[in-house]
Coordinates of C-alpha atoms in Angstrom, one line a residue:
M26 CA 67.6 62.6 -114.4
S27 CA 70.7 63.2 -116.4
L28 CA 73.5 64.3 -115.0
R29 CA 74.3 67.2 -117.6
P30 CA 78.8 66.0 -118.2
T31 CA 81.2 68.7 -117.8
L32 CA 82.0 69.8 -121.1
E33 CA 85.1 71.8 -120.1
T34 CA 86.7 73.2 -117.4
R35 CA 89.1 76.9 -117.6
A36 CA 90.4 79.7 -115.3
A37 CA 89.2 82.7 -116.5
Q38 CA 92.0 84.5 -118.4
Q39 CA 93.4 87.8 -117.1
T40 CA 92.6 91.3 -119.7
M41 CA 91.7 94.9 -119.8
E42 CA 88.6 96.9 -121.0
G43 CA 88.0 100.5 -120.4
A44 CA 90.1 102.9 -120.6
G45 CA 92.8 100.2 -118.4
V46 CA 90.5 98.3 -116.0
K47 CA 92.3 95.5 -114.7
L48 CA 89.3 93.1 -115.0
H49 CA 89.6 88.7 -115.3
R50 CA 87.0 87.1 -118.8
A51 CA 86.2 83.6 -118.6
F52 CA 84.4 83.9 -122.1
G53 CA 83.7 85.8 -125.1
F54 CA 84.8 87.2 -128.4
Q55 CA 85.6 83.7 -129.4
D56 CA 82.8 81.0 -131.0
P57 CA 79.4 83.0 -129.9
S58 CA 77.5 79.1 -130.6
E59 CA 79.4 78.0 -126.5
L60 CA 77.5 79.2 -125.3
D61 CA 74.8 80.6 -126.5
P62 CA 72.8 82.4 -125.7
F63 CA 75.9 84.1 -123.9
L64 CA 77.7 86.6 -125.5
L65 CA 80.5 86.9 -123.1
F66 CA 81.2 86.5 -118.6
D67 CA 83.3 89.6 -117.3
D68 CA 84.7 89.0 -113.3
F69 CA 85.8 92.9 -112.0
R70 CA 87.2 92.6 -109.4
N71 CA 90.7 93.5 -107.6
D72 CA 92.1 95.7 -104.6
R73 CA 94.0 98.3 -106.7
P74 CA 91.6 101.3 -107.2
Q75 CA 94.1 102.6 -109.9
D76 CA 94.0 99.4 -112.0
F77 CA 89.4 100.4 -112.7
E78 CA 88.2 104.3 -111.3
K79 CA 88.5 105.0 -115.4
G80 CA 86.4 103.2 -115.8
F81 CA 85.0 102.5 -118.5
P82 CA 83.8 105.4 -120.1
W83 CA 81.0 106.3 -122.7
H84 CA 80.4 103.4 -125.2
P85 CA 77.8 102.5 -128.0
H86 CA 75.5 98.6 -127.4
R87 CA 73.2 97.6 -129.6
G88 CA 71.4 93.5 -130.5
I89 CA 72.4 92.4 -127.0
E90 CA 71.7 92.3 -123.2
T91 CA 74.2 93.2 -119.8
I92 CA 73.6 92.0 -116.4
T93 CA 75.9 94.0 -113.9
Y94 CA 75.7 92.4 -110.6
V95 CA 78.1 94.1 -108.2
L96 CA 80.0 92.2 -105.1
D97 CA 81.2 94.6 -103.6
G98 CA 82.4 98.6 -103.6
T99 CA 80.2 100.6 -106.1
V100 CA 78.8 101.3 -110.0
D101 CA 78.2 104.7 -110.7
H102 CA 76.1 104.9 -114.4
A103 CA 74.7 107.7 -117.3
D104 CA 73.6 106.8 -120.6
S105 CA 72.8 108.3 -123.6
L106 CA 68.8 108.6 -122.2
G107 CA 69.2 110.7 -119.2
N108 CA 69.3 107.8 -116.4
T109 CA 71.9 108.3 -113.9
G110 CA 72.1 105.8 -110.9
S111 CA 74.4 103.3 -109.4
L112 CA 74.3 100.0 -107.8
G113 CA 75.9 99.1 -104.3
A114 CA 76.5 95.5 -102.9
G115 CA 74.1 93.0 -103.9
D116 CA 72.5 95.1 -106.9
V117 CA 71.8 93.9 -110.4
Q118 CA 71.0 96.6 -113.6
W119 CA 69.9 94.7 -117.1
M120 CA 69.6 96.6 -119.5
T121 CA 68.8 95.9 -122.9
A122 CA 71.1 98.2 -125.7
G123 CA 68.1 97.1 -127.6
S124 CA 68.7 99.6 -131.0
G125 CA 71.1 100.9 -129.2
I126 CA 72.3 103.4 -126.3
L127 CA 75.3 104.8 -125.1
H128 CA 76.3 104.5 -121.7
Q129 CA 78.9 104.7 -119.5
E130 CA 80.0 102.8 -116.7
M131 CA 82.4 103.6 -113.5
P132 CA 83.6 101.5 -110.9
H133 CA 84.6 102.8 -106.9
G134 CA 86.1 100.6 -104.4
N135 CA 84.1 100.4 -101.0
A136 CA 86.0 101.6 -97.6
A137 CA 89.3 99.6 -97.8
G138 CA 89.7 100.0 -102.1
A139 CA 88.5 96.8 -103.5
M140 CA 85.8 95.9 -105.3
H141 CA 84.5 93.3 -107.1
G142 CA 81.0 93.0 -109.5
F143 CA 80.0 90.7 -112.5
Q144 CA 79.5 92.0 -116.5
L145 CA 77.3 89.1 -118.5
W146 CA 76.1 89.6 -122.0
G147 CA 73.5 87.9 -123.3
N148 CA 71.9 87.8 -127.5
L149 CA 69.4 89.4 -128.1
P150 CA 67.4 87.6 -131.3
A151 CA 66.7 89.0 -134.7
A152 CA 63.1 89.9 -134.0
Q153 CA 64.4 92.0 -130.6
K154 CA 67.7 93.5 -131.7
M155 CA 66.0 96.4 -132.6
T156 CA 64.2 96.9 -129.6
A157 CA 63.3 99.8 -127.6
P158 CA 66.4 100.3 -125.1
R159 CA 65.8 99.9 -121.6
Y160 CA 66.9 99.5 -117.9
Q161 CA 66.4 97.3 -115.3
D162 CA 68.2 98.4 -111.7
V163 CA 67.3 95.1 -109.6
T164 CA 68.2 96.8 -105.7
A165 CA 69.6 93.4 -103.2
D166 CA 66.7 93.5 -100.5
A167 CA 64.6 92.7 -103.2
I168 CA 66.6 89.5 -104.8
P169 CA 64.6 86.7 -103.0
E170 CA 67.5 84.5 -100.7
V171 CA 66.6 80.8 -99.9
I172 CA 68.4 78.4 -97.3
D173 CA 67.9 74.9 -97.6
D174 CA 67.9 73.0 -94.8
D175 CA 71.2 71.7 -95.1
G176 CA 73.0 75.3 -95.2
V177 CA 73.4 76.2 -99.2
K178 CA 72.2 79.5 -99.8
V179 CA 71.0 80.8 -103.5
R180 CA 70.4 84.5 -104.1
I181 CA 67.3 84.1 -107.2
I182 CA 68.5 87.3 -109.3
T183 CA 66.6 86.2 -112.3
G184 CA 64.3 82.1 -113.5
E185 CA 62.5 80.6 -110.8
F186 CA 64.0 77.7 -108.2
W187 CA 62.9 76.9 -105.3
G188 CA 59.5 77.9 -105.5
K189 CA 60.4 81.7 -105.5
R190 CA 61.1 83.9 -108.7
G191 CA 63.8 86.7 -108.9
P192 CA 63.1 90.7 -109.6
V193 CA 63.9 90.8 -113.1
D194 CA 61.9 89.5 -115.8
G195 CA 60.5 89.8 -119.8
I196 CA 64.5 89.2 -121.5
A197 CA 64.7 86.8 -124.5
A198 CA 66.9 85.0 -123.5
D199 CA 64.7 83.6 -120.3
P200 CA 67.9 83.2 -118.3
Q201 CA 68.2 81.5 -114.6
Y202 CA 71.1 83.2 -113.1
L203 CA 71.5 81.8 -109.4
D204 CA 74.3 83.2 -106.3
V205 CA 74.7 79.6 -105.0
T206 CA 76.7 79.3 -102.1
V207 CA 77.5 75.5 -101.0
P208 CA 78.7 74.4 -97.6
A209 CA 82.4 72.6 -96.9
G210 CA 81.9 68.9 -97.5
V211 CA 78.2 69.0 -98.8
R212 CA 77.5 67.4 -102.1
K213 CA 74.5 69.4 -104.0
T214 CA 72.2 68.4 -107.2
F215 CA 70.1 71.3 -109.1
R216 CA 68.0 70.7 -111.8
I217 CA 68.1 72.8 -114.6
D218 CA 66.2 72.8 -117.6
T219 CA 66.8 70.6 -120.0
Y220 CA 66.8 72.8 -123.1
R221 CA 69.3 75.7 -121.8
R222 CA 72.7 76.3 -122.7
A223 CA 74.1 76.1 -118.7
F224 CA 78.0 77.3 -117.2
A225 CA 78.5 77.5 -114.5
Y226 CA 81.6 80.5 -112.4
I227 CA 83.8 79.4 -109.1
F228 CA 84.8 82.8 -107.2
G229 CA 85.0 81.7 -103.9
G230 CA 86.7 78.6 -102.6
A231 CA 86.7 75.2 -104.1
G232 CA 84.8 71.9 -105.1
A233 CA 84.2 69.6 -107.9
F234 CA 81.3 69.4 -110.4
V235 CA 80.0 65.0 -110.7
D236 CA 80.9 64.3 -114.1
A237 CA 78.5 62.1 -115.9
S238 CA 82.2 59.8 -117.6
R239 CA 82.3 58.8 -114.3
P240 CA 81.1 55.5 -113.9
S241 CA 77.3 55.7 -112.6
G242 CA 77.4 59.2 -113.1
V243 CA 78.6 59.0 -109.1
L244 CA 81.4 60.8 -107.5
L245 CA 84.4 59.3 -106.0
E246 CA 83.9 57.3 -102.6
K247 CA 86.1 59.3 -100.9
E248 CA 83.7 62.6 -101.8
V249 CA 80.9 60.9 -101.2
A250 CA 81.7 60.4 -97.9
G251 CA 82.6 64.1 -97.2
E252 CA 86.5 63.5 -97.0
E253 CA 88.7 66.0 -98.7
L254 CA 88.4 65.9 -102.7
N255 CA 92.0 64.5 -104.6
I256 CA 92.7 67.8 -105.7
R257 CA 92.8 66.3 -109.3
D258 CA 88.6 67.1 -109.3
M259 CA 88.7 70.4 -107.5
S260 CA 87.5 73.2 -108.5
G261 CA 88.9 76.9 -107.3
D262 CA 87.9 80.6 -107.5
R263 CA 88.1 82.5 -111.8
T264 CA 87.5 78.9 -113.2
L265 CA 84.1 78.9 -115.3
V266 CA 82.6 74.9 -115.9
R267 CA 80.7 74.5 -119.4
F268 CA 77.6 71.8 -118.9
G269 CA 76.7 69.5 -122.1
S270 CA 73.4 68.6 -121.9
G271 CA 70.6 67.2 -118.8
D272 CA 68.3 68.7 -117.0
E273 CA 70.6 68.6 -113.8
I274 CA 74.5 68.8 -111.9
T275 CA 75.7 67.6 -109.2
V276 CA 78.1 69.7 -106.6
Q277 CA 81.1 68.4 -104.1
A278 CA 81.9 71.3 -101.9
G279 CA 85.9 71.3 -100.8
P280 CA 86.9 72.2 -97.3
E281 CA 86.3 75.5 -96.9
G282 CA 83.2 75.2 -99.4
M283 CA 82.9 77.0 -102.8
R284 CA 80.7 79.8 -104.5
F285 CA 79.2 80.0 -107.2
L286 CA 76.8 81.8 -110.5
L287 CA 74.6 79.1 -112.3
I288 CA 73.6 80.6 -115.2
S289 CA 71.2 79.4 -117.5
G290 CA 69.5 80.5 -120.6
A291 CA 67.1 79.0 -124.1
P292 CA 69.0 79.1 -127.0
I293 CA 68.7 81.9 -129.4
E294 CA 70.2 79.0 -132.8
E295 CA 70.7 82.9 -135.4
P296 CA 74.3 83.8 -137.3
V297 CA 76.5 86.1 -135.1
A298 CA 77.7 88.9 -136.9
W299 CA 80.1 90.9 -134.0
H300 CA 81.8 94.3 -133.7
G301 CA 82.2 94.7 -130.0
P302 CA 79.3 95.7 -127.9
I303 CA 77.4 95.9 -131.2
V304 CA 75.7 92.8 -131.9
M305 CA 74.2 92.1 -134.9
N306 CA 73.5 88.8 -136.9
T307 CA 74.6 89.9 -140.6
R308 CA 78.0 92.3 -142.3
A309 CA 76.0 94.7 -143.6
E310 CA 74.1 95.2 -139.9
I311 CA 77.1 96.2 -138.4
M312 CA 77.7 98.4 -141.1
Q313 CA 75.1 99.9 -140.1
A314 CA 75.0 100.1 -136.7
M315 CA 79.3 101.6 -137.8
Q316 CA 77.2 104.5 -140.1
D317 CA 75.1 105.7 -137.4
L318 CA 77.7 105.9 -134.9
N319 CA 79.4 108.5 -137.8
N320 CA 76.6 110.3 -138.8
G321 CA 74.3 110.7 -135.4
T322 CA 72.2 108.2 -135.8
F323 CA 73.2 105.5 -133.1
I324 CA 70.5 106.5 -131.1
K325 CA 66.6 105.8 -132.0
P326 CA 64.1 108.5 -131.3
A327 CA 60.8 106.7 -128.6
H328 CA 58.5 105.5 -130.3

């Protein structure tokens, strides 16, 4: 087994999207090769309705897939194909924009006015950029959850893990998308296929990922003993951890435990031309998409 090194640890940056939704962006609109096949990751978490209720009004997508995972509150959605629905706590929507779709997403708070969710953009390979759009809506009760003997809990949104398979399938990037909770002081190792790019996003508690640059690739002695971690080695809320190559990661939870998303996928390794919500392979294809938007031919007839 080879331990994946930690290439980078960085805090998600506050930004604004849609009609004025305040959120935190872990990555996006920079170097698309960094986490290929993933393009963008947003944490839209807020307890002030005025900071999110204007939502994400009608906008186009082409050439990508969007994955929306709601933890609290609801997200109402509608699209140019006539689909409508609402995502509640624990629900997932995987939208393949393909040749083009117009949609809107409107978040609403829970009884206390708070909401929390994530959106991940996955790239599509050139051969699937113009595929027919489709949706996969998955309710919380359809997502398998596995609890190990040490209390580690994993919700499997897509991919296979610990003998269970997530309900979302047919995704170009062949991703593994896990919601992981590690109890206080527990050290745990997770396997990741070597060929995948991988990252973790911490959104609860704190902990440390073992770095292969340490002697023998192990935790410091006091960390192995379950004592309080050295504060400089810990990563907390809204932190992105980007991993190098290898086939496993090891994490040590801090004194309050930790919760994070562990996401990996097969790199596409193709040129990326990117303009807002449209991601193609060439500038000419971007220009064609803009022309299609302007002349009313962006939405392609179903075959």
